[in-house]
Tab-separated table of C-alpha atoms in Angstrom:
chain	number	residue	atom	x	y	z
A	226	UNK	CA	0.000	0.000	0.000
A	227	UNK	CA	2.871	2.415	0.645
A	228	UNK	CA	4.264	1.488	-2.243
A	229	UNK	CA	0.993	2.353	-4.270
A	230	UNK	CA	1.091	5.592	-2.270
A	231	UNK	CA	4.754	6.518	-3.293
A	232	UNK	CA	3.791	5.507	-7.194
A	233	UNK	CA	0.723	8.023	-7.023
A	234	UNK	CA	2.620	10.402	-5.493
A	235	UNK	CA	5.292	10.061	-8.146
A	236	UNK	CA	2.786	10.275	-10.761
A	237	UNK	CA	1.457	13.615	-9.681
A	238	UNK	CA	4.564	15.009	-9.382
A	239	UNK	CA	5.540	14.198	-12.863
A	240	UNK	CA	2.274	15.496	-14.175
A	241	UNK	CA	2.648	19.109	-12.293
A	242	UNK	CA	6.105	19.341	-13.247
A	243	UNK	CA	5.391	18.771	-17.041
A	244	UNK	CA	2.322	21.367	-16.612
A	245	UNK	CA	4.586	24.009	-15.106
A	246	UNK	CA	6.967	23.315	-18.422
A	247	UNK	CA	4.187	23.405	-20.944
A	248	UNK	CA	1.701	25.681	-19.434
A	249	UNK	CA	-1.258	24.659	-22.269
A	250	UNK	CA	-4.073	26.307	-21.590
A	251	UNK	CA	-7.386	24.083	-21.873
A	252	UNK	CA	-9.773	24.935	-24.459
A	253	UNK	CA	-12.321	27.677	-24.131
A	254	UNK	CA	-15.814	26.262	-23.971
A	255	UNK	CA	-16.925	28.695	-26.569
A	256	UNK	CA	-14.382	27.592	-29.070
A	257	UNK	CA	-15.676	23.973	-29.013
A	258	UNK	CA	-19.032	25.010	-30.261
A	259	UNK	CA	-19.495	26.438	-33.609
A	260	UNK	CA	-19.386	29.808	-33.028
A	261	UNK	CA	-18.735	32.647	-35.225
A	262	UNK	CA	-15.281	34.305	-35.594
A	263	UNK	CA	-14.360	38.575	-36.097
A	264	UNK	CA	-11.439	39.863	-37.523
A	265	UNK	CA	-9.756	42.691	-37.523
A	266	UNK	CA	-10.686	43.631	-41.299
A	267	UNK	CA	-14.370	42.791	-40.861
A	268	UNK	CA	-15.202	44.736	-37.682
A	269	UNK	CA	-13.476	47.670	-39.509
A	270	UNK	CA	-15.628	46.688	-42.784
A	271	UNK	CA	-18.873	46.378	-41.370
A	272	UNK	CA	-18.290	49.859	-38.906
A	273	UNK	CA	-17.919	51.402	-42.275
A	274	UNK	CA	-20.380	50.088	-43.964
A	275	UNK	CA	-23.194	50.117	-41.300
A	276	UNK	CA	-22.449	52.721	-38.139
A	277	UNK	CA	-25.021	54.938	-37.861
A	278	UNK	CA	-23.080	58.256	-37.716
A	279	UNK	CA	-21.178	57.612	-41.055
A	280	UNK	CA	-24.566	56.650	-42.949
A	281	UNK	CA	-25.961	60.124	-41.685
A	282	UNK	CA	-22.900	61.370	-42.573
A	283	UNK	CA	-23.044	60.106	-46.016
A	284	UNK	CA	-26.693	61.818	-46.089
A	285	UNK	CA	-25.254	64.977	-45.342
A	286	UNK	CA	-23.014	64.707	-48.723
A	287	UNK	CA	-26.239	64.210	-51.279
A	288	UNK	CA	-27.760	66.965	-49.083
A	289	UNK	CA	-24.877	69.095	-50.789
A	290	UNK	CA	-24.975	67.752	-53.932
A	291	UNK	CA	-28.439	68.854	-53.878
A	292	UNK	CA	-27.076	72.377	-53.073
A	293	UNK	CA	-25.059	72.078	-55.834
A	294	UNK	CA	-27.133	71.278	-58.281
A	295	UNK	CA	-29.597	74.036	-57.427
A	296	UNK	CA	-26.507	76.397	-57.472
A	297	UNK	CA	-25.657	75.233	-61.372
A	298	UNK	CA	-29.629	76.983	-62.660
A	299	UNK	CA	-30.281	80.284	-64.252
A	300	UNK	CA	-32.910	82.091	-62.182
A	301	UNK	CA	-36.211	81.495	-63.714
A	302	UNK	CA	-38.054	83.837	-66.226
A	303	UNK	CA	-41.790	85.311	-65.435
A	304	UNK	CA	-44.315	85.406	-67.441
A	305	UNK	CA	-47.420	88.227	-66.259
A	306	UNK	CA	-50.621	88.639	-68.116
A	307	UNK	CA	-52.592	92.118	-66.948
A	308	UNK	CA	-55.546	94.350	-68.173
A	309	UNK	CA	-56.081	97.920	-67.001
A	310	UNK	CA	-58.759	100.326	-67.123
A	311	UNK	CA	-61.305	98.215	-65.797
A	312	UNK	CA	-64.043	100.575	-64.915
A	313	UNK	CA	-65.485	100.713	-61.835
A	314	UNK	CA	-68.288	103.056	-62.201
A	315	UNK	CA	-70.449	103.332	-65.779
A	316	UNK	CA	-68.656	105.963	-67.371
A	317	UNK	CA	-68.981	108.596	-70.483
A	318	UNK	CA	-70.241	107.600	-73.306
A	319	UNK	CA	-70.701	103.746	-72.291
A	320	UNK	CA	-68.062	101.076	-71.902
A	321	UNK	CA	-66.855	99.507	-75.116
A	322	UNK	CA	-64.980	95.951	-74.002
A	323	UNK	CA	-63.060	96.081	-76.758
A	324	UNK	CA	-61.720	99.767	-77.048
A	325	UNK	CA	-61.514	100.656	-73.172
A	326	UNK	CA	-59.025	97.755	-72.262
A	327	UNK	CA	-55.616	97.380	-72.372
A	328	UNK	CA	-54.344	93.827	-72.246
A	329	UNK	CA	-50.488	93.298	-71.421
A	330	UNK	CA	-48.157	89.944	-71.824
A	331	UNK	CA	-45.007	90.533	-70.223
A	332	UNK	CA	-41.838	87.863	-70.394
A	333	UNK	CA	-38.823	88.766	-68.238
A	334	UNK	CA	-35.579	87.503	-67.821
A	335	UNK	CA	-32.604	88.320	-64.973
A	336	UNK	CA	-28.985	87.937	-66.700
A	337	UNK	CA	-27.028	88.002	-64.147
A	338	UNK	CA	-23.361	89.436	-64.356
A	339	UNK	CA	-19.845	89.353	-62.491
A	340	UNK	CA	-20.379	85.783	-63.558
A	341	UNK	CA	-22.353	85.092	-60.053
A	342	UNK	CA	-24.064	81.508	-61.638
A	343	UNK	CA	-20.371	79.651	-61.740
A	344	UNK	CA	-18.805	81.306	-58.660
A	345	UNK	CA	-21.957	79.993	-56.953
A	346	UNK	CA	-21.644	77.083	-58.269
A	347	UNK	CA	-17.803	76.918	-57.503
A	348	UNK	CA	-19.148	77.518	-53.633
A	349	UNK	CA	-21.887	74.575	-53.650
A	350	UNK	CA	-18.689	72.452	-55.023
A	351	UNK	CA	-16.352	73.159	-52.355
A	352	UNK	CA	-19.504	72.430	-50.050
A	353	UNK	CA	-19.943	69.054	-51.336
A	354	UNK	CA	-15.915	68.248	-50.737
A	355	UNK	CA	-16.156	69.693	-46.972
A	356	UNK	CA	-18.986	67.030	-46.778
A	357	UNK	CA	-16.887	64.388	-48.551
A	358	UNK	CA	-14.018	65.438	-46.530
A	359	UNK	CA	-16.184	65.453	-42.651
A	360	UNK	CA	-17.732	61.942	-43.661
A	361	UNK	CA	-13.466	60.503	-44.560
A	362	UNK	CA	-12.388	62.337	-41.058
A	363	UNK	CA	-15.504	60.322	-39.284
A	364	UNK	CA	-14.906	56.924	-40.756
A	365	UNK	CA	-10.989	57.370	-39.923
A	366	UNK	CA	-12.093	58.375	-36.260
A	367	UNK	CA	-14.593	54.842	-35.939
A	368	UNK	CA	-12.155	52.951	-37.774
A	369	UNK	CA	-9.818	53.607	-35.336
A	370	UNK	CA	-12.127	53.071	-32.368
A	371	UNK	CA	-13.110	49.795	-33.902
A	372	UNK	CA	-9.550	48.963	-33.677
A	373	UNK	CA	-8.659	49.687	-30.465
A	374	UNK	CA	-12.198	48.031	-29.202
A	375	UNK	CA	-11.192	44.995	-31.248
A	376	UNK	CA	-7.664	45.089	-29.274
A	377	UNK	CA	-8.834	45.830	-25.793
A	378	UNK	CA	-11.129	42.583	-26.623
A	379	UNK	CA	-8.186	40.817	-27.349
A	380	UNK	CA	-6.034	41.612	-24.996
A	381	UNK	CA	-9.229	41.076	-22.341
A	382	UNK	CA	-9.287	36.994	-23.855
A	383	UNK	CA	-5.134	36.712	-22.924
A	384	UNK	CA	-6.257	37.790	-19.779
A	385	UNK	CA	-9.211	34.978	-19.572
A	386	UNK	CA	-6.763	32.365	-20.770
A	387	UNK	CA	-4.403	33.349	-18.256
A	388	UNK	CA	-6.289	32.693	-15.376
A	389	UNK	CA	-7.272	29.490	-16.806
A	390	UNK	CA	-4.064	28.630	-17.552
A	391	UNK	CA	-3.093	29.488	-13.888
A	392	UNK	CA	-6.485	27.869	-12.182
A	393	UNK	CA	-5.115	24.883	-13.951
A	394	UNK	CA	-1.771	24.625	-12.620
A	395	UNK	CA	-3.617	25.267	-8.919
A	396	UNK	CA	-5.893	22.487	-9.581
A	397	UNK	CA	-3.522	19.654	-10.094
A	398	UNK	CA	-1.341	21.376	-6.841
A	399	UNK	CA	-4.535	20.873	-5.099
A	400	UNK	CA	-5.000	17.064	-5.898
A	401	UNK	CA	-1.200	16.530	-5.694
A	402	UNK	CA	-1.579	17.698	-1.669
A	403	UNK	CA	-4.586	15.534	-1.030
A	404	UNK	CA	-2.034	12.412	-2.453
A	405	UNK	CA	0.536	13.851	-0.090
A	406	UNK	CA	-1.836	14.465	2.677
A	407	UNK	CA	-3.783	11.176	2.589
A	408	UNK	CA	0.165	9.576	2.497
A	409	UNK	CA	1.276	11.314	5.446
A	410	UNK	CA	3.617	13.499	3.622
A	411	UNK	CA	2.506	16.956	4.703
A	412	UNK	CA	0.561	18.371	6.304
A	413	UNK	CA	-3.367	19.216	5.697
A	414	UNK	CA	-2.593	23.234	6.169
A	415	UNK	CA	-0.324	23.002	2.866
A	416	UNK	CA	-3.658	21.903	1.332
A	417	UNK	CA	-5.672	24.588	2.640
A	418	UNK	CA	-3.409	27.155	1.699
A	419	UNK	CA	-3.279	25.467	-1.964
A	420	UNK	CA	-7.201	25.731	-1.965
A	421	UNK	CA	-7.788	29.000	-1.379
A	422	UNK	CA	-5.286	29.801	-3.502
A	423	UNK	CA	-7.429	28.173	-6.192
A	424	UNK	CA	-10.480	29.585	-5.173
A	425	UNK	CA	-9.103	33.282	-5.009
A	426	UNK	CA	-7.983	32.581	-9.094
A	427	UNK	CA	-11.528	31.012	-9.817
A	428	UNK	CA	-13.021	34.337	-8.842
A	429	UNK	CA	-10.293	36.146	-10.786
A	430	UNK	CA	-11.395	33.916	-13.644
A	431	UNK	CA	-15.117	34.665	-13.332
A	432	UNK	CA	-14.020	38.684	-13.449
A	433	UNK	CA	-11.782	38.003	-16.544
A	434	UNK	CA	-14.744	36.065	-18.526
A	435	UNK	CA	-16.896	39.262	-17.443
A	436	UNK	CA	-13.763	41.505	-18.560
A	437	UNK	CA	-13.936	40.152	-21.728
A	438	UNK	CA	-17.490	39.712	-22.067
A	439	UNK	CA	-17.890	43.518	-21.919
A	440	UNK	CA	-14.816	44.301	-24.209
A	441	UNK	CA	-16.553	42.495	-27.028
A	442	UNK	CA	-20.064	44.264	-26.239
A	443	UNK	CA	-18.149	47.195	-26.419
A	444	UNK	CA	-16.472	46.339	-29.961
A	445	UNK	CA	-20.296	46.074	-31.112
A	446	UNK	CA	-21.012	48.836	-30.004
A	447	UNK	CA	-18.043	51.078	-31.608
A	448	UNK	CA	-19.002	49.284	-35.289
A	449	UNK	CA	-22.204	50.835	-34.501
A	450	UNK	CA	-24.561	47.024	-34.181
A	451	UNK	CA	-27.967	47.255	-33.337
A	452	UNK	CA	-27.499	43.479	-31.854
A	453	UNK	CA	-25.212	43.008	-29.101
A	454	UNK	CA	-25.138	38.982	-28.949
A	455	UNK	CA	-22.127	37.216	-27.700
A	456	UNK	CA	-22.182	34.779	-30.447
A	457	UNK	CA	-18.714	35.061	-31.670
A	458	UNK	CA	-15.075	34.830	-31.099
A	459	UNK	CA	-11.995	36.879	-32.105
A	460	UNK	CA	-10.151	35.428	-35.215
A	461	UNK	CA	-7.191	37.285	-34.078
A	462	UNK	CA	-4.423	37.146	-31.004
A	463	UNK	CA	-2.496	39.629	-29.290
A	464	UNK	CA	0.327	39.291	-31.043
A	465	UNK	CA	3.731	41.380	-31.650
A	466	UNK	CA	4.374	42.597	-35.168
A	467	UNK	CA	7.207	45.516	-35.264
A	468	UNK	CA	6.735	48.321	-37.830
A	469	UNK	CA	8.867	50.378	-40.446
A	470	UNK	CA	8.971	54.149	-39.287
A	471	UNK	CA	9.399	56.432	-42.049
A	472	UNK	CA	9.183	59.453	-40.165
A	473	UNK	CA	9.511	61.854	-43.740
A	474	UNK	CA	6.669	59.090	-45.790
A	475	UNK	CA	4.838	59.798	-42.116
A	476	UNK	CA	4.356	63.009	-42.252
A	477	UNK	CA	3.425	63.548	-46.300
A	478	UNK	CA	0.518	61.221	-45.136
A	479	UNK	CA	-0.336	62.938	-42.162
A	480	UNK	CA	-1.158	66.089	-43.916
A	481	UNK	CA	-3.476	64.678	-46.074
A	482	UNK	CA	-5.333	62.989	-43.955
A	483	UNK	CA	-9.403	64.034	-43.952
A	484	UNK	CA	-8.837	67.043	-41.161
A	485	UNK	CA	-6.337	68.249	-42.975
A	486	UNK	CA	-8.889	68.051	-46.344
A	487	UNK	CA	-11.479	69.536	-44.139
A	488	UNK	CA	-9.737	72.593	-43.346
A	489	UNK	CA	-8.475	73.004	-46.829
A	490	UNK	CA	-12.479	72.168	-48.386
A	491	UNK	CA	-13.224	75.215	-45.166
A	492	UNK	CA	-10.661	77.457	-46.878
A	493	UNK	CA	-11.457	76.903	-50.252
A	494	UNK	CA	-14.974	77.726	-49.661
A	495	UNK	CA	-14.405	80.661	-48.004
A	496	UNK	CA	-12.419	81.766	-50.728
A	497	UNK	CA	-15.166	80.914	-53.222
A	498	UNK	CA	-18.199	82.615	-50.873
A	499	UNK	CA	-15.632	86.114	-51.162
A	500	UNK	CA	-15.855	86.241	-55.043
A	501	UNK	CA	-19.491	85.291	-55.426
A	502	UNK	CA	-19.938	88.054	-52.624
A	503	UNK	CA	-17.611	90.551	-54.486
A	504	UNK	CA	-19.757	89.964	-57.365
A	505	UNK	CA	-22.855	90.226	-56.089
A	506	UNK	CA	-22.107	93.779	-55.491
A	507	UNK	CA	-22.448	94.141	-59.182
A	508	UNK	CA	-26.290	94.390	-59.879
A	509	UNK	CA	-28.271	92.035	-62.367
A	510	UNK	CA	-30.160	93.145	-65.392
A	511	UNK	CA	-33.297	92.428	-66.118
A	512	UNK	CA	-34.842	92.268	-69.503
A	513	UNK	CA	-38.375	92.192	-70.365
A	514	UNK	CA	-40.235	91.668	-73.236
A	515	UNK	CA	-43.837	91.399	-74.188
A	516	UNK	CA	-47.491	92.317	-76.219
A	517	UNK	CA	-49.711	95.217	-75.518
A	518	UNK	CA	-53.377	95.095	-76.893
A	519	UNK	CA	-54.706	98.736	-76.135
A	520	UNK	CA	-58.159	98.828	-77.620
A	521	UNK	CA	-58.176	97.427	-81.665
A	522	UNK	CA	-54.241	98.514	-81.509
A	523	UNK	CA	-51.651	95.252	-80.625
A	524	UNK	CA	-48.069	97.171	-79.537
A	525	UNK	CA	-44.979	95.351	-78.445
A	526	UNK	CA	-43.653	95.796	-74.943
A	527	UNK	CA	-39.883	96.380	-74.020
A	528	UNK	CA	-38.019	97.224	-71.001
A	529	UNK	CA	-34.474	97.048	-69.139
A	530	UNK	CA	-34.390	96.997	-65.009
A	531	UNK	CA	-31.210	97.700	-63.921
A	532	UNK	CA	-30.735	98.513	-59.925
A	533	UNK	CA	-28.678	101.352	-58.854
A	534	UNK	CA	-26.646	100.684	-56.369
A	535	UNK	CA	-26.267	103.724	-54.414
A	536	UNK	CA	-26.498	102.595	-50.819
A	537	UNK	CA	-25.921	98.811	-50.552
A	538	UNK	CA	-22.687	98.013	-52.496
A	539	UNK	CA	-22.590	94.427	-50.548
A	540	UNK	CA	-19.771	95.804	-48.703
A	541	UNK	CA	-21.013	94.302	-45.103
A	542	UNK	CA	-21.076	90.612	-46.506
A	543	UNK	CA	-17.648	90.991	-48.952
A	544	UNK	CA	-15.822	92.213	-45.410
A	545	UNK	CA	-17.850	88.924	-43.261
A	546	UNK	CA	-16.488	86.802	-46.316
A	547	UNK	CA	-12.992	88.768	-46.176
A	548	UNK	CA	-12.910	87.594	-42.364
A	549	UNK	CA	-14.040	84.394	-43.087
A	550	UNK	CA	-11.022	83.842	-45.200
A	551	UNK	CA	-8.702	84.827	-42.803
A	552	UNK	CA	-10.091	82.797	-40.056
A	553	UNK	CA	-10.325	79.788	-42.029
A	554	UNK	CA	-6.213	80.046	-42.953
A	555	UNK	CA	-5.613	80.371	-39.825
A	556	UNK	CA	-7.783	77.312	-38.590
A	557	UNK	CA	-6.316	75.296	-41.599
A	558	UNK	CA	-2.359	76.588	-40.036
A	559	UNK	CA	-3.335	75.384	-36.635
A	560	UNK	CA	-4.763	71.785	-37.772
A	561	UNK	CA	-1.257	71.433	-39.441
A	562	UNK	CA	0.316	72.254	-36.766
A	563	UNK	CA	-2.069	69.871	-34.371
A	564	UNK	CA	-1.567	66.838	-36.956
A	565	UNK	CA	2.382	66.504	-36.952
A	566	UNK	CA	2.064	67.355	-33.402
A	567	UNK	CA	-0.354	64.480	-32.823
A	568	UNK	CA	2.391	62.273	-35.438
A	569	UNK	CA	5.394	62.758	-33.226
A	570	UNK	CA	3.776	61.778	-29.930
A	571	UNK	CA	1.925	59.132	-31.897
A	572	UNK	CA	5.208	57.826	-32.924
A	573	UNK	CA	7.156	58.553	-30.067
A	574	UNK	CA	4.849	56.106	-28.321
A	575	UNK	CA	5.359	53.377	-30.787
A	576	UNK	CA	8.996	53.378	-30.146
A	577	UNK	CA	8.569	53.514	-26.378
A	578	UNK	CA	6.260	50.863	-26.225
A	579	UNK	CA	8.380	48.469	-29.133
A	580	UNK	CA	11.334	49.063	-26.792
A	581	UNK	CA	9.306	47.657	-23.959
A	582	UNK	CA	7.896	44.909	-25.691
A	583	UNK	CA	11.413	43.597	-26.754
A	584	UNK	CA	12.418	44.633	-23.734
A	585	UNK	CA	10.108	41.928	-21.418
A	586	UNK	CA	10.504	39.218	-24.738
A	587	UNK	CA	14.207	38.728	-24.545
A	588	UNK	CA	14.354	38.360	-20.776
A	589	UNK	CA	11.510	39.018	-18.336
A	590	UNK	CA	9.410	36.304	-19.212
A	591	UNK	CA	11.714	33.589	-19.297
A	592	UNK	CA	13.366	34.326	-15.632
A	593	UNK	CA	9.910	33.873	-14.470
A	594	UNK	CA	9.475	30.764	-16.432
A	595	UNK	CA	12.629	29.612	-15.018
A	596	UNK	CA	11.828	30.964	-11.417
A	597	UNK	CA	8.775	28.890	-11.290
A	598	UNK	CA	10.352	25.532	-12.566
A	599	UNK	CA	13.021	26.337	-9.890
A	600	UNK	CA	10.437	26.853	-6.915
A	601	UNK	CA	8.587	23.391	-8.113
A	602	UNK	CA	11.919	21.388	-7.964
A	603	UNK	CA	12.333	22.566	-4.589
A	604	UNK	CA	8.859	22.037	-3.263
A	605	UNK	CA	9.235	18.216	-5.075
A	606	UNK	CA	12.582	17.796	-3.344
A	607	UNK	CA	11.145	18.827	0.131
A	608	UNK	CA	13.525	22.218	-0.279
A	609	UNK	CA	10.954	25.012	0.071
A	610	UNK	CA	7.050	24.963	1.542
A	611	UNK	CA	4.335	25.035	-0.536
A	612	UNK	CA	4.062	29.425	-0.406
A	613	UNK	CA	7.088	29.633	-2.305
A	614	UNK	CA	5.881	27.624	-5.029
A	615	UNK	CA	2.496	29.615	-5.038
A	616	UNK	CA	4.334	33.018	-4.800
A	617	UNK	CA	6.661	32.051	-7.884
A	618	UNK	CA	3.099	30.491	-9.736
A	619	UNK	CA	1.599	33.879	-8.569
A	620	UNK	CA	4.875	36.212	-10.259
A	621	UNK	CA	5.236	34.396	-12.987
A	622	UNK	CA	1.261	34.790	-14.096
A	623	UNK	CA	1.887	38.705	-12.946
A	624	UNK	CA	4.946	38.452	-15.666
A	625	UNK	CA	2.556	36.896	-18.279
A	626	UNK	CA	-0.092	39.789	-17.733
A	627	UNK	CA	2.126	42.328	-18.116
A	628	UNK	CA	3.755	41.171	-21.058
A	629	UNK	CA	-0.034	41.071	-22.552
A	630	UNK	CA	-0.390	44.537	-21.205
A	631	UNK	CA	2.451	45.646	-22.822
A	632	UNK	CA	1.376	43.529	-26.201
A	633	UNK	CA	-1.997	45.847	-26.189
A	634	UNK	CA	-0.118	49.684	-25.338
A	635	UNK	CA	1.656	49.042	-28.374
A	636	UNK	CA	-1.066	47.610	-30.822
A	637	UNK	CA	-2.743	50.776	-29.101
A	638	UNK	CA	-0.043	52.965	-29.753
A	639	UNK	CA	0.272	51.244	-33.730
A	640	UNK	CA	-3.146	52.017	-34.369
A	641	UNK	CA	-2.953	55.520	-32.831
A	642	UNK	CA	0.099	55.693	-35.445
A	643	UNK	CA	-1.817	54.729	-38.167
A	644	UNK	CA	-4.691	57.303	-37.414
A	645	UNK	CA	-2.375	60.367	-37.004
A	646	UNK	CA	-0.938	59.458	-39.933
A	647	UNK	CA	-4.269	58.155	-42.266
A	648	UNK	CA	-2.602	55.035	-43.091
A	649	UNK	CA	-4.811	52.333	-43.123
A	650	UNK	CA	-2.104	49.731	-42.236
A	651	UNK	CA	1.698	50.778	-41.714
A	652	UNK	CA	4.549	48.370	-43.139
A	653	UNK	CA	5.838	45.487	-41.224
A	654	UNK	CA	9.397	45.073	-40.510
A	655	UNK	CA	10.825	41.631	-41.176
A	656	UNK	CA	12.744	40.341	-38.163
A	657	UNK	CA	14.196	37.488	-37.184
A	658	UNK	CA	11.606	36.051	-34.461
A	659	UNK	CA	12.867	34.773	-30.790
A	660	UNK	CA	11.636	31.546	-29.437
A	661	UNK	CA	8.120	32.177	-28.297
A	662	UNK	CA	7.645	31.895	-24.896
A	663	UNK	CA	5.433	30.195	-23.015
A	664	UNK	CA	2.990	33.618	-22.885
A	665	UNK	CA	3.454	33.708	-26.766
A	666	UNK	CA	0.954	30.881	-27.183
C-alpha cells in the first residue's frame, strides 16, 4: 500500500512538473461550439459600412450635392398677363370691351453678371468636398475606435486564458496535496493554503470572462450594431508585429489625412463665398419683353431693369467673407500644426512601447518561467514549503499579464500611429523572431 502511495505520489509530481513546463491552456468552452469568428478587417468593414453616424454622414453629402445642383440653374423667367382700365363706375359715353381695355403679356428675364451663376456654383462644389471630406475624417475616427475596441477585446481573452491557464496549474497542486496528505507526507494546512489559492484565481477567472465579455459588447457597439449577442469569437491574437517608421513618408501622409482636407475644403470655400460676394455687389439686369393690346391697336412691350446701387454696395457681406477667409487660414495653419504634433507623440509612443515589448521578450518572461520551474523542484525535493511555489506560480502569471499589457499599449499605440498618420495599415518590418515563450501561445 505504501508502495501504491509513493507511485501516485510520483505520478502527480511528474504530471505538475510537465504542466509548469508546458503551461497549455485548456480549451475555451466557446471555441468547441461552432461559433462565429471577427477579424480585424471585418469589424473595420462592417463599422464602415453600417455605423449609424457615417450613414448620416453620407446623407449629409447628397444633401450638398443637392445644393449644388440648385446652385448650377439660371434664375427662372416670369411670365405676367394684366388688363387695365377696368371701370369701376359706368362711365362717359358707355363702356366699349373692346376699345376701353388694355391687355399686357409681359416675359422677363434676370442675366445676371460678375459671372455670379459659376462662382456659386464653384461655392456649392467646395460644399460638397467639406462634406466628402467630414464623412473621410468620421470613418478614420470609428475605424480607429473599432480597432482599439477589437484590441482591448483581445487583450481582455489573454487575460481569460491566463487565469485558466493558472487555475489549472492550482488544480492539479490541489489534488497533488490531497495524495501527499492522505500519504502522510505533509501536512493538511499546505492543502488549505493550496485551496484557497485556487479559489481566489476562480473568482479572478469569473471577473476576466466578465472583462472580456464587456470588451466584445463594447467592440459592437463602436461598429455601430444594433445586436449586441455574444455569439462570436476573435479570429485574431495579441500578437507582436514591429513596424517600419518612415518618419519623412509619415508626415506627407499625415497632412493629407481628412482634417487636414477639411480645413483646406473650409478654406477653399471661403475663398469661393468672397468672389461670389464681391460679385454680387455688381447688380443684375433684367430684360423684359412682351405684347400690348390697347383697344383694336396690338403694340410690343420692351423694357431694361437695372438697380442702382447707391447705398448697398454688398460691402457688409464681402468684409464677413474677407474675415471668413482669414479665419479659415488660420484654422487650416493650426490643424497642421495639431496633426504633426499628434504624429510625433503618436510615434514617439510606438517606439517607447516596441522598446518595452522587446524589452520583457528577450528576458523578463523567461526568468519567471525559469523561477517557477526552480520553486517546483524545490517544493518536489522537500527544499521550500508550498508558499514559495504559489508566490513564484503567482509572479510568474503577474509576468505573463504584463507582457499582454504591454502587447496591447503598443497595438494601441500602432493604431494611434496609423490614425495620425491616415494610413490604413503601416509596413511590417521583417525580423528574425525569438523563441516564443510560453505567454506567446
Amino acid at each position: 500500500m505504501q508502495i501504491l502511495s509513493r507511485l501516485t505520489l510520483f505520478c502527480w509530481l511528474v504530471a505538475l512538473s510537465s504542466l509548469a513546463q508546458a503551461q497549455t491552456p485548456e480549451p475555451d468552452s466557446t471555441t468547441q461550439r461552432a461559433v462565429r469568428r471577427l477579424t480585424l478587417a471585418e469589424a473595420v468593414n462592417r463599422a464602415r459600412e453600417n455605423h449609424p453616424l457615417l450613414v448620416a454622414a453620407r446623407q449629409r453629402i447628397v444633401m450638398a450635392e443637392g445644393e449644388r445642383l440648385e446652385a448650377g440653374l439660371r434664375p427662372n423667367p416670369t411670365l405676367s398677363i394684366s388688363g387695365e382700365n377696368f371701370p369701376v363706375a359706368p362711365t362717359e359715353g358707355g363702356f366699349d370691351f373692346g376699345r376701353s381695355l388694355d391687355w399686357f403679356a409681359t416675359f422677363s428675364q434676370t442675366f445676371e453678371t460678375g459671372d455670379k451663376r459659376n462662382l456659386r456654383l464653384a461655392l456649392a462644389e467646395r460644399g460638397v468636398e467639406s462634406a466628402q471630406a467630414e464623412v473621410a475624417a468620421l470613418e478614420r475616427q470609428i475605424v480607429y475606435e473599432v480597432k482599439a475596441a477589437y484590441q482591448k477585446a483581445a487583450a481582455a481573452r489573454e487575460r481569460l486564458e491566463l487565469v485558466r491557464e493558472s487555475l489549472d496549474y492550482l488544480r492539479q497542486l490541489v489534488r497533488l496535496n490531497e495524495v501527499r496528505v492522505s500519504a502522510g507526507y505533509t501536512a493538511e494546512g499546505d492543502l488549505i493554503k493550496a485551496q484557497l489559492e485556487a479559489q481566489r484565481v476562480e473568482y479572478a477567472q469569473r471577473r476576466a470572462a466578465l472583462d472580456y465579455d464587456q470588451a466584445r459588447i463594447a467592440l459592437l457597439r463602436t461598429m455601430g450594431e444594433a445586436s449586441f449577442a455574444l455569439d462570436f469569437e476573435l479570429a485574431e491574437r495579441l500578437d507582436y508585429h514591429p513596424i517600419l517608421i518612415n518618419t519623412t513618408a509619415l508626415e506627407q501622409a499625415a497632412l493629407r489625412q481628412p482634417q487636414v482636407q477639411l480645413a483646406e475644403a473650409r478654406l477653399a470655400r471661403a475663398q469661393a463665398a468672397l468672389r461670389l460676394e464681391q460679385a454680387r455687389a455688381r447688380p443684375d439686369i433684367t430684360a423684359s419683353f412682351g405684347y400690348k393690346r390697347h383697344g383694336p391697336d396690338n403694340t410690343l412691350y420692351g423694357a431694361v431693369s437695372i438697380p442702382l446701387p447707391l447705398y448697398s454696395r454688398n460691402r457688409g457681406y464681402i468684409a464677413r467673407a474677407e474675415a471668413e477667409v482669414r479665419a479659415s487660414e488660420a484654422e487650416l495653419q493650426q490643424v497642421r500644426n495639431l496633426v504633426l504634433a499628434e504624429l510625433a507623440a503618436a510615434r514617439r509612443a510606438v517606439e517607447v512601447h516596441q522598446q518595452q515589448v522587446e524589452a520583457l521578450r528577450a528576458d523578463f518572461l523567461i526568468r519567471a518561467d525559469q523561477s517557477q520551474t526552480i520553486a517546483l523542484a524545490a517544493y518536489r525535493e522537500g527544499a521550500t514549503n508550498l508558499l514559495v511555489l504559489i508566490e513564484a506560480q503567482r509572479a510568474r502569471s503577474q509576468a505573463q499579464e504584463l507582457y499582454f499589457q504591454a502587447l496591447y499599449d503598443y497595438q494601441l499605440a500602432v493604431h494611434d500611429l496609423e490614425r495620425a498618420a491616415a494610413i490604413e495599415r503601416l509596413p511590417r518590418r521583417e525580423t528574425t523572431q525569438a523563441a516564443p515563450t510560453s505567454a506567446e501561445r
